[in-house]
PDB file of C-alpha atoms and ligand atoms in Angstrom:
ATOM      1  CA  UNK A  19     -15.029 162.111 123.572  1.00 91.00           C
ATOM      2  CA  UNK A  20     -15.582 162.676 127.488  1.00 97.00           C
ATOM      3  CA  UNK A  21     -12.871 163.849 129.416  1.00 98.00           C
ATOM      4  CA  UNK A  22     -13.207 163.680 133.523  1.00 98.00           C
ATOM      5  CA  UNK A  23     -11.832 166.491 135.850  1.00 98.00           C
ATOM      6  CA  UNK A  24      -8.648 165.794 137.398  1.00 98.00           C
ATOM      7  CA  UNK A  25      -7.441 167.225 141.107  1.00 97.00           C
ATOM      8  CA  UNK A  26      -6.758 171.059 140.476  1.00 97.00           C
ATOM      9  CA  UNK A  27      -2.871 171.832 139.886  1.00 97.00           C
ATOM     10  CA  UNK A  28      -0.970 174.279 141.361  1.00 96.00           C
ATOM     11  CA  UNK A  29      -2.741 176.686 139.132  1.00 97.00           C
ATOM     12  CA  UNK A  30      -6.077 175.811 139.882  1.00 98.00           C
ATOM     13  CA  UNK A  31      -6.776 174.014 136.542  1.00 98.00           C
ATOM     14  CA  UNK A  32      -9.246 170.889 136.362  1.00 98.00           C
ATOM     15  CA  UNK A  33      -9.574 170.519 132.494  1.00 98.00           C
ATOM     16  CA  UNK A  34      -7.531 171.628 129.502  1.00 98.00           C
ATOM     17  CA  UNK A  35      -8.490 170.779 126.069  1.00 98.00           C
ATOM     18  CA  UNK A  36      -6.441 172.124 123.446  1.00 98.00           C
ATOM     19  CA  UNK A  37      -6.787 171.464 119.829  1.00 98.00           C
ATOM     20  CA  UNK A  38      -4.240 169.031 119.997  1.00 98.00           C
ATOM     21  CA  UNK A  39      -5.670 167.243 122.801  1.00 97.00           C
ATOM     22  CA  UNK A  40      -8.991 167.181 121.487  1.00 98.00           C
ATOM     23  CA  UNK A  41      -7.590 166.432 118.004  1.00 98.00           C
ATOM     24  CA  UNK A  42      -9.214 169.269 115.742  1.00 98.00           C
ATOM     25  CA  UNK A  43      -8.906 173.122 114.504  1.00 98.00           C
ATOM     26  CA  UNK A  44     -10.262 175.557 116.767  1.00 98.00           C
ATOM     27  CA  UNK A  45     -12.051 175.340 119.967  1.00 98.00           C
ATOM     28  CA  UNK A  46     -10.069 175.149 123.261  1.00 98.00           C
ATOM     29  CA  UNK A  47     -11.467 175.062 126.343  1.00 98.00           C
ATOM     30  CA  UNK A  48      -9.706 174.746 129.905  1.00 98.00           C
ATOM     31  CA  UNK A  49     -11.580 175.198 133.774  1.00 98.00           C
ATOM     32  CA  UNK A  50      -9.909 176.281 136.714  1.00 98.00           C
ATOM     33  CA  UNK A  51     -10.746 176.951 140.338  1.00 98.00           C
ATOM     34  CA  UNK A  52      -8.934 179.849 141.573  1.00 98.00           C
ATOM     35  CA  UNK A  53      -8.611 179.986 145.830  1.00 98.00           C
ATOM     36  CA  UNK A  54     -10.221 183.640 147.336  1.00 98.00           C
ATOM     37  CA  UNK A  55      -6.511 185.841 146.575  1.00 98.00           C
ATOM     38  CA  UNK A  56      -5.558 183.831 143.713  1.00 98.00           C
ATOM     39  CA  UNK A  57      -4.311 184.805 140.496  1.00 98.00           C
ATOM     40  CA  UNK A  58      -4.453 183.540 137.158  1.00 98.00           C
ATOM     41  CA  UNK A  59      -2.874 185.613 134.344  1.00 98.00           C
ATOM     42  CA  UNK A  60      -2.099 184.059 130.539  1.00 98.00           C
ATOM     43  CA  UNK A  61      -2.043 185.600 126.848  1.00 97.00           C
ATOM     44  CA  UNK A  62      -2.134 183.392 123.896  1.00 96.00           C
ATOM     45  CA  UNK A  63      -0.687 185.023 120.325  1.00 95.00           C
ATOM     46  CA  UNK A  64      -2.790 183.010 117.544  1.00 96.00           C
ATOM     47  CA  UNK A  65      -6.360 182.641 120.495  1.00 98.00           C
ATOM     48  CA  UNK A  66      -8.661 185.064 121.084  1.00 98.00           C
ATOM     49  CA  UNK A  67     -10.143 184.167 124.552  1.00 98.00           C
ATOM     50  CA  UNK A  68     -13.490 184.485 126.313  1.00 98.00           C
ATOM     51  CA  UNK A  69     -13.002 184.541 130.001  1.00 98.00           C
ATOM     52  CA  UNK A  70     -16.535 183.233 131.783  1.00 98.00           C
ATOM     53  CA  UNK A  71     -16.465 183.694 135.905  1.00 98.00           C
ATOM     54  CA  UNK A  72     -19.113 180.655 136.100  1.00 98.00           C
ATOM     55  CA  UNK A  73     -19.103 181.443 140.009  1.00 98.00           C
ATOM     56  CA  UNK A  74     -17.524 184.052 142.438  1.00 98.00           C
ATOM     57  CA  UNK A  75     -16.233 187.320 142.529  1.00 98.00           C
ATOM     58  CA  UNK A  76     -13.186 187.996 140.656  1.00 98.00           C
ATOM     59  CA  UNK A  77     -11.465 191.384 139.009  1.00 98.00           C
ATOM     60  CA  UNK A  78     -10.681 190.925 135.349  1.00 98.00           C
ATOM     61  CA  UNK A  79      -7.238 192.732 133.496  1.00 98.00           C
ATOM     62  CA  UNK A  80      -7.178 192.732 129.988  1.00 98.00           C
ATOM     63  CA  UNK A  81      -4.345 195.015 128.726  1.00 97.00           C
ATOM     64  CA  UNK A  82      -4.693 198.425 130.370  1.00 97.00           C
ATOM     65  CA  UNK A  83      -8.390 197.679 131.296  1.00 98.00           C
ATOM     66  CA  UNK A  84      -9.537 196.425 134.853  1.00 98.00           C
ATOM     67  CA  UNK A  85     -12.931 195.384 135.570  1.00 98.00           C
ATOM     68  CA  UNK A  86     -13.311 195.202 139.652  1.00 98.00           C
ATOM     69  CA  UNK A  87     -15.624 192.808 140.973  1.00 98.00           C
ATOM     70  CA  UNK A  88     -17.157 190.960 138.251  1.00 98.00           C
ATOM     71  CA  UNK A  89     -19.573 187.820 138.936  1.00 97.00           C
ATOM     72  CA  UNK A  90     -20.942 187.071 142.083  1.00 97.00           C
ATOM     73  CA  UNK A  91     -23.299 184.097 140.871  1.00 97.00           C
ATOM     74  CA  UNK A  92     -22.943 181.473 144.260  1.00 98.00           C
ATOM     75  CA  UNK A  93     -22.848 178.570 141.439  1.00 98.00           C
ATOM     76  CA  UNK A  94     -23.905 178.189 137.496  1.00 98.00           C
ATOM     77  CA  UNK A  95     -27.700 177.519 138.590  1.00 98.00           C
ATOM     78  CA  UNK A  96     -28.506 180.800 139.802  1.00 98.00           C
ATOM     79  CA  UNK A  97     -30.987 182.419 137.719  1.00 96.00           C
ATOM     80  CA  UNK A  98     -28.622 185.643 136.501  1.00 97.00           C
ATOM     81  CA  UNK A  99     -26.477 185.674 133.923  1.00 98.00           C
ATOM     82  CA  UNK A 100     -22.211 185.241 134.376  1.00 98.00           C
ATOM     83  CA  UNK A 101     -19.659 187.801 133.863  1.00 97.00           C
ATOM     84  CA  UNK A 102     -17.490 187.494 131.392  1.00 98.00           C
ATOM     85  CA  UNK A 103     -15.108 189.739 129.599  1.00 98.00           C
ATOM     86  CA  UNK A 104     -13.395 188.722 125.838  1.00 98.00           C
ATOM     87  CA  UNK A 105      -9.791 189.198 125.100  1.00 98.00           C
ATOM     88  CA  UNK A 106      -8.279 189.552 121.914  1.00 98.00           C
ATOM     89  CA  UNK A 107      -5.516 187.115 120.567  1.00 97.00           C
ATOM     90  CA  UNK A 108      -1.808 188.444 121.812  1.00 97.00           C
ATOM     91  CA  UNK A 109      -3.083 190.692 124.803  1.00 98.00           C
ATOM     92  CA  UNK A 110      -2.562 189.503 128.105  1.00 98.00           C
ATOM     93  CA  UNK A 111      -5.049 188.877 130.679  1.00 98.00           C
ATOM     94  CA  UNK A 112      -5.224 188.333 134.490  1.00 98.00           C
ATOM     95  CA  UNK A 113      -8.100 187.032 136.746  1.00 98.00           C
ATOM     96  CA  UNK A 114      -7.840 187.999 140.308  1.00 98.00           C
ATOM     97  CA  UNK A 115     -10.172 185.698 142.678  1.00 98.00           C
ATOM     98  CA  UNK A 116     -11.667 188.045 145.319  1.00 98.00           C
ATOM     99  CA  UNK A 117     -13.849 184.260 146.315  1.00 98.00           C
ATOM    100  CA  UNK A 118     -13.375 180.822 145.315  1.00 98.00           C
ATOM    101  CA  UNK A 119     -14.205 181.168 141.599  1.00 98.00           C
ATOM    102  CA  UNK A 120     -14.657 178.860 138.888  1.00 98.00           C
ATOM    103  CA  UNK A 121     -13.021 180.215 135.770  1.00 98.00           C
ATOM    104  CA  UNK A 122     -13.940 179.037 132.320  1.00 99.00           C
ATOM    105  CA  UNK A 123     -11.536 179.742 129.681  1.00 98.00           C
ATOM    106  CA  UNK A 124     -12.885 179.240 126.001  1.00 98.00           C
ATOM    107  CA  UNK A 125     -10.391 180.149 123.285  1.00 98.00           C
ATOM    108  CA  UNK A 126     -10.434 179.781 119.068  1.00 98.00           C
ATOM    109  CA  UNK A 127      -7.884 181.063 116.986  1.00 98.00           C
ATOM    110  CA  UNK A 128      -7.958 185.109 116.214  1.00 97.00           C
ATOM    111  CA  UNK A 129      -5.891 188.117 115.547  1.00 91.00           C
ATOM    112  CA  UNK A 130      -5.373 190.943 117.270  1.00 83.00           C
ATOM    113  CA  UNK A 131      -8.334 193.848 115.990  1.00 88.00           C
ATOM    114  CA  UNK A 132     -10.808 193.780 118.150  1.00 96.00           C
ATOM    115  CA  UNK A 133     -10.683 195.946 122.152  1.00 97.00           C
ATOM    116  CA  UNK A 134     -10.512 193.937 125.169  1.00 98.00           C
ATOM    117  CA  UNK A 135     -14.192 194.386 126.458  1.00 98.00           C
ATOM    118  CA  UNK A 136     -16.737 193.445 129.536  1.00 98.00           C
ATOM    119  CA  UNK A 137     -19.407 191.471 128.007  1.00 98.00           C
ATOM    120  CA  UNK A 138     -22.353 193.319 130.397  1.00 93.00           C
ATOM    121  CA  UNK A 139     -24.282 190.561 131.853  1.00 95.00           C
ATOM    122  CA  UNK A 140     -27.092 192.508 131.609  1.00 94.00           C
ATOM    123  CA  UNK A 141     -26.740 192.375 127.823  1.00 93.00           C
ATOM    124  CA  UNK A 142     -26.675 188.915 127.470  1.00 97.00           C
ATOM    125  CA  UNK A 143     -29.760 187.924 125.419  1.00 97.00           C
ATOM    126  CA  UNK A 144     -31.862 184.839 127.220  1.00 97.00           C
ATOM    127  CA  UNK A 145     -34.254 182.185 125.628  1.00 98.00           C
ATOM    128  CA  UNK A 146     -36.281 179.688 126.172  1.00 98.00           C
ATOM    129  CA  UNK A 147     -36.377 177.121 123.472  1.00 97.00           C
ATOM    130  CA  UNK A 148     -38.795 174.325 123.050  1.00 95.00           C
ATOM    131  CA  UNK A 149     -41.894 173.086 124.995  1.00 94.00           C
ATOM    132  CA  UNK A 150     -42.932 170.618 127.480  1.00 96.00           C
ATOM    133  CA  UNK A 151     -40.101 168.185 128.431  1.00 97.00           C
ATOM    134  CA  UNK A 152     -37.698 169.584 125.619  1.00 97.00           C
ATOM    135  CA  UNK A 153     -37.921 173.479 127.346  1.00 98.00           C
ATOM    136  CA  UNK A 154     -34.930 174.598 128.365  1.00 98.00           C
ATOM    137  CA  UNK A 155     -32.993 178.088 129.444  1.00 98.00           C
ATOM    138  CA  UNK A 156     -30.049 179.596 127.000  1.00 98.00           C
ATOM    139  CA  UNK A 157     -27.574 182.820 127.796  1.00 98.00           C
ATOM    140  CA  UNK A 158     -25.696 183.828 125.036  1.00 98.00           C
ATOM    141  CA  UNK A 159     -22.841 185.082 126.724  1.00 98.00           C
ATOM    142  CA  UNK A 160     -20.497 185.503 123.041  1.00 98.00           C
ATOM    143  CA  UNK A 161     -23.069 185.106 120.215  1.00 98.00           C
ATOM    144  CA  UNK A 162     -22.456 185.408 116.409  1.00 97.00           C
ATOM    145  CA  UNK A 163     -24.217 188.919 116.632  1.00 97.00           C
ATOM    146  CA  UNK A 164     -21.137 190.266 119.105  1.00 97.00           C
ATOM    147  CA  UNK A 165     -17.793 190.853 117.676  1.00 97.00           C
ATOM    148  CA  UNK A 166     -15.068 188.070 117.719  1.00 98.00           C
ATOM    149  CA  UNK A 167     -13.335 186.763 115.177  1.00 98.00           C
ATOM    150  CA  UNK A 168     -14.314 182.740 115.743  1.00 97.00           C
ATOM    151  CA  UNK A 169     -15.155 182.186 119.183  1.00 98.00           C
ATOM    152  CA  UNK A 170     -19.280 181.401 120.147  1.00 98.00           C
ATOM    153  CA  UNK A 171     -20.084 181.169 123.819  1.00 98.00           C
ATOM    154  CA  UNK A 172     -24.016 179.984 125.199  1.00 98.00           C
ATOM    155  CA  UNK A 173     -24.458 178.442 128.509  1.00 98.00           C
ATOM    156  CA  UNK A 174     -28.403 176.252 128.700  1.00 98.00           C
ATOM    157  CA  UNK A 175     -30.257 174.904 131.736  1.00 98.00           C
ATOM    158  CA  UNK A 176     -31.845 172.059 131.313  1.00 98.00           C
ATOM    159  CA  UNK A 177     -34.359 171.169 133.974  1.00 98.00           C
ATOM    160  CA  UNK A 178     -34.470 167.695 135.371  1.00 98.00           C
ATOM    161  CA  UNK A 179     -36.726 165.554 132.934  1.00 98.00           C
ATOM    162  CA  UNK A 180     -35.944 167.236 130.188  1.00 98.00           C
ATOM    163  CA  UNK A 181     -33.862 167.399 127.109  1.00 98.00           C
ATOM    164  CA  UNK A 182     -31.660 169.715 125.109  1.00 98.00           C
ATOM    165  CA  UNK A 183     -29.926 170.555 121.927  1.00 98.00           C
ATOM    166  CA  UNK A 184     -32.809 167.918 120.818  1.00 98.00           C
ATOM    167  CA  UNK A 185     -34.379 167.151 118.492  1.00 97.00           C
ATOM    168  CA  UNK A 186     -30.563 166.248 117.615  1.00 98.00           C
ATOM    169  CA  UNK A 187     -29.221 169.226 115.152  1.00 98.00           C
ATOM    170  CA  UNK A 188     -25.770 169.058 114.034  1.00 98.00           C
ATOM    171  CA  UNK A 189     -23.152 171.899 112.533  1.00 98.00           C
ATOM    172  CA  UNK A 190     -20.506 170.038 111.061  1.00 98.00           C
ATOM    173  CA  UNK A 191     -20.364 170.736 106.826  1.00 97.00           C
ATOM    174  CA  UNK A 192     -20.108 174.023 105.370  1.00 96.00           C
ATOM    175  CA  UNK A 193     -23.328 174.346 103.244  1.00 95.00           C
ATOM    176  CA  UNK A 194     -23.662 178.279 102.601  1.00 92.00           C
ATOM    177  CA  UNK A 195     -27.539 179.169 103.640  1.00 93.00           C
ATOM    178  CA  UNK A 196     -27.973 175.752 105.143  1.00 96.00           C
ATOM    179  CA  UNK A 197     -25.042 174.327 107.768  1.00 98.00           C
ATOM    180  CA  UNK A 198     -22.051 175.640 109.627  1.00 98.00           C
ATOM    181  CA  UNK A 199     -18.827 174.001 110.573  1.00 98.00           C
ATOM    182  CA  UNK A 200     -18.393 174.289 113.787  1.00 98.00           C
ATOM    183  CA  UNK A 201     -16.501 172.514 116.822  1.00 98.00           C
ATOM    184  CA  UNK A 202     -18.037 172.007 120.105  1.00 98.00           C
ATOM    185  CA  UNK A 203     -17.436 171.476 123.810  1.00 98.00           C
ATOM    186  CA  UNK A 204     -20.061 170.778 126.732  1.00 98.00           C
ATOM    187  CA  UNK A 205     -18.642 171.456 129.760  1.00 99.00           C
ATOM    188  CA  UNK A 206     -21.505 170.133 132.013  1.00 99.00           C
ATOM    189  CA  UNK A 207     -22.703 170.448 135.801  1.00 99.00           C
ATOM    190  CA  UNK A 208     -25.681 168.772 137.606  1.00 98.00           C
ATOM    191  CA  UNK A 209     -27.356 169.655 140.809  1.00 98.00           C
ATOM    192  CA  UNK A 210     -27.473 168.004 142.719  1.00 98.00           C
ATOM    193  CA  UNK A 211     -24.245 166.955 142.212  1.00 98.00           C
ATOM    194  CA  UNK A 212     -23.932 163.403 142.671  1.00 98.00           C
ATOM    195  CA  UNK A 213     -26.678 163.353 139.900  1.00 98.00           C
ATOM    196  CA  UNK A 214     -25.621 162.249 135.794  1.00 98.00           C
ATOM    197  CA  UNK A 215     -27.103 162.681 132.477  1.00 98.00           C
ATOM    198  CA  UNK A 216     -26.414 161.813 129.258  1.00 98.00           C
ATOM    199  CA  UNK A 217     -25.492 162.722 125.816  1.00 98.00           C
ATOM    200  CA  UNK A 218     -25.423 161.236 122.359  1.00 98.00           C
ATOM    201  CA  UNK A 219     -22.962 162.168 119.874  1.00 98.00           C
ATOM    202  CA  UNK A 220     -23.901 160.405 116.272  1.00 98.00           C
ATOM    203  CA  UNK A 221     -22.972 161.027 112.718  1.00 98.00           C
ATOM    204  CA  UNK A 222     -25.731 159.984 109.910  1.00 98.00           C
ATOM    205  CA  UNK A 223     -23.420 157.021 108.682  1.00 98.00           C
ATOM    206  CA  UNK A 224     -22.564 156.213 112.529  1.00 98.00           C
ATOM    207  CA  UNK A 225     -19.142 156.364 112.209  1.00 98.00           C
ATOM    208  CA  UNK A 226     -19.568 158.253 115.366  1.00 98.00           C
ATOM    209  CA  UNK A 227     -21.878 156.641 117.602  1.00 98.00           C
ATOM    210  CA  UNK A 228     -21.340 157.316 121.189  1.00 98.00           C
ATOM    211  CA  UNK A 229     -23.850 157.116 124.231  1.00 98.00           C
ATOM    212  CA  UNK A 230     -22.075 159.388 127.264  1.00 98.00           C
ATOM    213  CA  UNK A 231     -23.056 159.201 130.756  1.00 98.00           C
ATOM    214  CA  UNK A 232     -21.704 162.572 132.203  1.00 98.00           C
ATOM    215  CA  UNK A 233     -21.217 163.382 135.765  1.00 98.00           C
ATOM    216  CA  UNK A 234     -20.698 166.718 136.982  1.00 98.00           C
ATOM    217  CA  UNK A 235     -17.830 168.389 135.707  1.00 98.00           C
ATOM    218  CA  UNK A 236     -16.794 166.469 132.830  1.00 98.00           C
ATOM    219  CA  UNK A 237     -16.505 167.706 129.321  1.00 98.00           C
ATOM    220  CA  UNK A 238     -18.088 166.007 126.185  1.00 98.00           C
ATOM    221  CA  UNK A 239     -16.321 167.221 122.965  1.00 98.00           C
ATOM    222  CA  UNK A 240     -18.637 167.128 119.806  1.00 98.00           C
ATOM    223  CA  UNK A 241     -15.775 167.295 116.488  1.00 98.00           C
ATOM    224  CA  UNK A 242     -19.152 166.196 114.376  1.00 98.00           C
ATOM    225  CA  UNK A 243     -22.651 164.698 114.499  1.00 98.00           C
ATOM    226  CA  UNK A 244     -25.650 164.873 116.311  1.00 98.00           C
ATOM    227  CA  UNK A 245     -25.626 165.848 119.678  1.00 98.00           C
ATOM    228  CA  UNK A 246     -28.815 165.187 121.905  1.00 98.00           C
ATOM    229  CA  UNK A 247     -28.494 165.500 125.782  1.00 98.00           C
ATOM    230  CA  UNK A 248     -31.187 164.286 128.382  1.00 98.00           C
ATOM    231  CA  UNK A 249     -31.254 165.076 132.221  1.00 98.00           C
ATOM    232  CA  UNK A 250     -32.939 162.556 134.061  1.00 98.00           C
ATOM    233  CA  UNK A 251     -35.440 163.136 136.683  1.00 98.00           C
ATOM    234  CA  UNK A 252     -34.365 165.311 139.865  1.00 98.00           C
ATOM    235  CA  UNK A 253     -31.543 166.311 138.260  1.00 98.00           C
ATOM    236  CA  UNK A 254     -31.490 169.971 136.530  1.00 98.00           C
ATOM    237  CA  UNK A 255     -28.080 170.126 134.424  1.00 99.00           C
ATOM    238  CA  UNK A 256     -26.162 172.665 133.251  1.00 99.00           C
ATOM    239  CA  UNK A 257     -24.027 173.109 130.316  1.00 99.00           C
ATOM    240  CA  UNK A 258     -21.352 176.214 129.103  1.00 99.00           C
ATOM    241  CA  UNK A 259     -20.794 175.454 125.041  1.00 98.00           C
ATOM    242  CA  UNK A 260     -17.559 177.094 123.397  1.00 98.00           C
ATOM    243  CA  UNK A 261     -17.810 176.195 119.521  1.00 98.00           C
ATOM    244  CA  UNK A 262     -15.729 177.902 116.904  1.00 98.00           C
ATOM    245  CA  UNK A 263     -15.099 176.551 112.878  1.00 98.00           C
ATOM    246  CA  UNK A 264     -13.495 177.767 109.980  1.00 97.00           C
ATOM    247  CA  UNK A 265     -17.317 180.677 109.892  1.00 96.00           C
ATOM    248  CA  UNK A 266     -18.517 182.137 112.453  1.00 97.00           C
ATOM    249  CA  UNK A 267     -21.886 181.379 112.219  1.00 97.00           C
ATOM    250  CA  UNK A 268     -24.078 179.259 113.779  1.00 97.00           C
ATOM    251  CA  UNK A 269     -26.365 177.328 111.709  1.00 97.00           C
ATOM    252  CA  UNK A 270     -27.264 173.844 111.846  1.00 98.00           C
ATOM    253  CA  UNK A 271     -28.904 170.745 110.668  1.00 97.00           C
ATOM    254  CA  UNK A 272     -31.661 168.619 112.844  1.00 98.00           C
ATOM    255  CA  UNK A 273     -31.706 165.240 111.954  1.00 98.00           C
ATOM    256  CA  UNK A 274     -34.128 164.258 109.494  1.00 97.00           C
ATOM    257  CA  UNK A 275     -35.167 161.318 111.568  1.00 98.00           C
ATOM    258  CA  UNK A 276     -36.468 163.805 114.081  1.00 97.00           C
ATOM    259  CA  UNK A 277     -37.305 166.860 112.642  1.00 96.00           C
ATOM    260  CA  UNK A 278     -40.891 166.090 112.998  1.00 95.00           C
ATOM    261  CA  UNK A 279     -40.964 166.914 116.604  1.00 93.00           C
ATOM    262  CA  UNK A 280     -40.128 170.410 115.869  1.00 91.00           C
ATOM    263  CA  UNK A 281     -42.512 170.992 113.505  1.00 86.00           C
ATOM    264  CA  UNK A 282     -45.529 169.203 114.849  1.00 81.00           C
ATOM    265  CA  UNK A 283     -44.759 171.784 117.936  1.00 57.00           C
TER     266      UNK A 283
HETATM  267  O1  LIG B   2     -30.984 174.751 122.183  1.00 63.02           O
HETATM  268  C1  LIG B   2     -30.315 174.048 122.941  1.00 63.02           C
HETATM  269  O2  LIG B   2     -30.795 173.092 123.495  1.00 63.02           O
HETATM  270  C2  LIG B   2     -28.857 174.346 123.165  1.00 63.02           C
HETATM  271  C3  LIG B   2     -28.034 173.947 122.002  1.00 63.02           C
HETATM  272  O3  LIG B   2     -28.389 174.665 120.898  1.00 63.02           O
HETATM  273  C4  LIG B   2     -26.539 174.030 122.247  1.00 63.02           C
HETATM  274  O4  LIG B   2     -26.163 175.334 122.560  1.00 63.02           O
HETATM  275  C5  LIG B   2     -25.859 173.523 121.032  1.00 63.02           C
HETATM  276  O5  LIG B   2     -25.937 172.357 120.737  1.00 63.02           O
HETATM  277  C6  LIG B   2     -25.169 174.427 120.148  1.00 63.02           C
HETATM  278  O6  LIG B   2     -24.824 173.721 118.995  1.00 63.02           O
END
């Protein structure tokens, strides 16, 4: 359910989780580090793809459009929003590092309908959910409200102390009006680096039952269940979610268990 970075290839890529890999539907997911200069181009037939510059300056292609000098945040913790552009299944794409950037690719099966388009930073809606030690900072940079045809993008700060996606929800049966179906991947950074955190991925019969100490940079893939995450003291940690199911909507379950804390609040 974790997967670890691995040394950059000759590409620049750190992670890649396909479907197959992560064995489910929809949701890929893949992070690479492009050199100041570098290229990265791809195009996927069946994917539509949401390209998020977590860091750096980079000019985005998509088809006949060019973006020039998109991003700029120095690293995922800087209070302002990433640039990010979305890219319809079977139309090809290029990233051109004018920095070092870090490059999130976040991908869900789609067909080609929709324009290649900029997703204006300064559109991205912000929240702050919860209070006391469950606050915590959300960007939707794809949400359900913004066209796709499956793909849902958010990245959440969690300050040090606190904890997120809590009290645990899930999204993992279709129940019109109630719950979504949707996969999930936390692609998740701490600062200071060296620091960890941790995430629990459950199901109600515990079939899953996990306990995950992340480190910065790994992934935690969430195919069902409850999926709580806690950053411990002097650590703040960041997370970029990509989840995509068979609707694209976003509506899920807390557990029962814990559901009190929410409405007590
Ligand atoms: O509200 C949060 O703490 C963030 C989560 O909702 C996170 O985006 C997620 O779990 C989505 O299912």
């Amino acid at each position: 359910m974790r997967v670890r970075p691995h040394a950059p290839d000759a590409t620049g890529c750190v992670l890649d989780i396909t479907p197959d890999s992560a064995g489910w539907q929809h949701v890929g997911f893949k992070m690479v580090v492009l050199a100041p200069g570098q290229p990265l181009a791809g195009r996927d037939d069946g994917r539509e793809t949401c390209l998020v510059i977590l860091s750096g300056v980079a000019d985005i292609v998509a088809g006949t459009h060019r973006w020039t000098g998109q991003g700029g945040r120095a690293s995922v913790f800087e209070d302002r929003p990433p640039a990010a552009a979305y890219v319809p299944a079977g139309t090809a794409w290029c990233v051109e590092a004018g920095s070092r950037v870090e490059l999130a690719i976040c991908t869900a099966p789609g067909e080609d309908g929709l324009p290649p388009r900029l997703i204006d930073p300064a559109a991205m809606s912000r929240e702050v959910r919860g209070q006391g030690t469950n606050q915590r900072f959300v960007r939707n940079i794809l949400p359900e409200t913004e066209p796709a045809c499956g793909l849902l993008v958010v990245e959440v700060i969690t300050p040090g102390g606190h904890w997120s996606s809590y009290p645990p929800h899930k999204h993992d049966r279709d129940t019109p009006g109630e719950e979504t179906m949707l996969e999930e991947t936390y692609y998740h950074r701490l600062d200071p680096p060296q620091g960890f955190a941790f995430q629990r991925v459950y199901t109600d019969d515990r079939s899953i039952d996990e306990a995950i100490a992340v480190e910065d940079g790994d992934v935690v893939m969430v195919p069902r269940g409850y999926h709580p995450v806690g950053a411990p003291h002097g650590y703040d940690l960041y997370y970029l979610n990509v989840m995509a199911g068979p609707r694209r909507q976003w509506m899920f379950r807390n557990d029962p268990a814990h559901d009190w804390i929410v409405r007590r609040a």
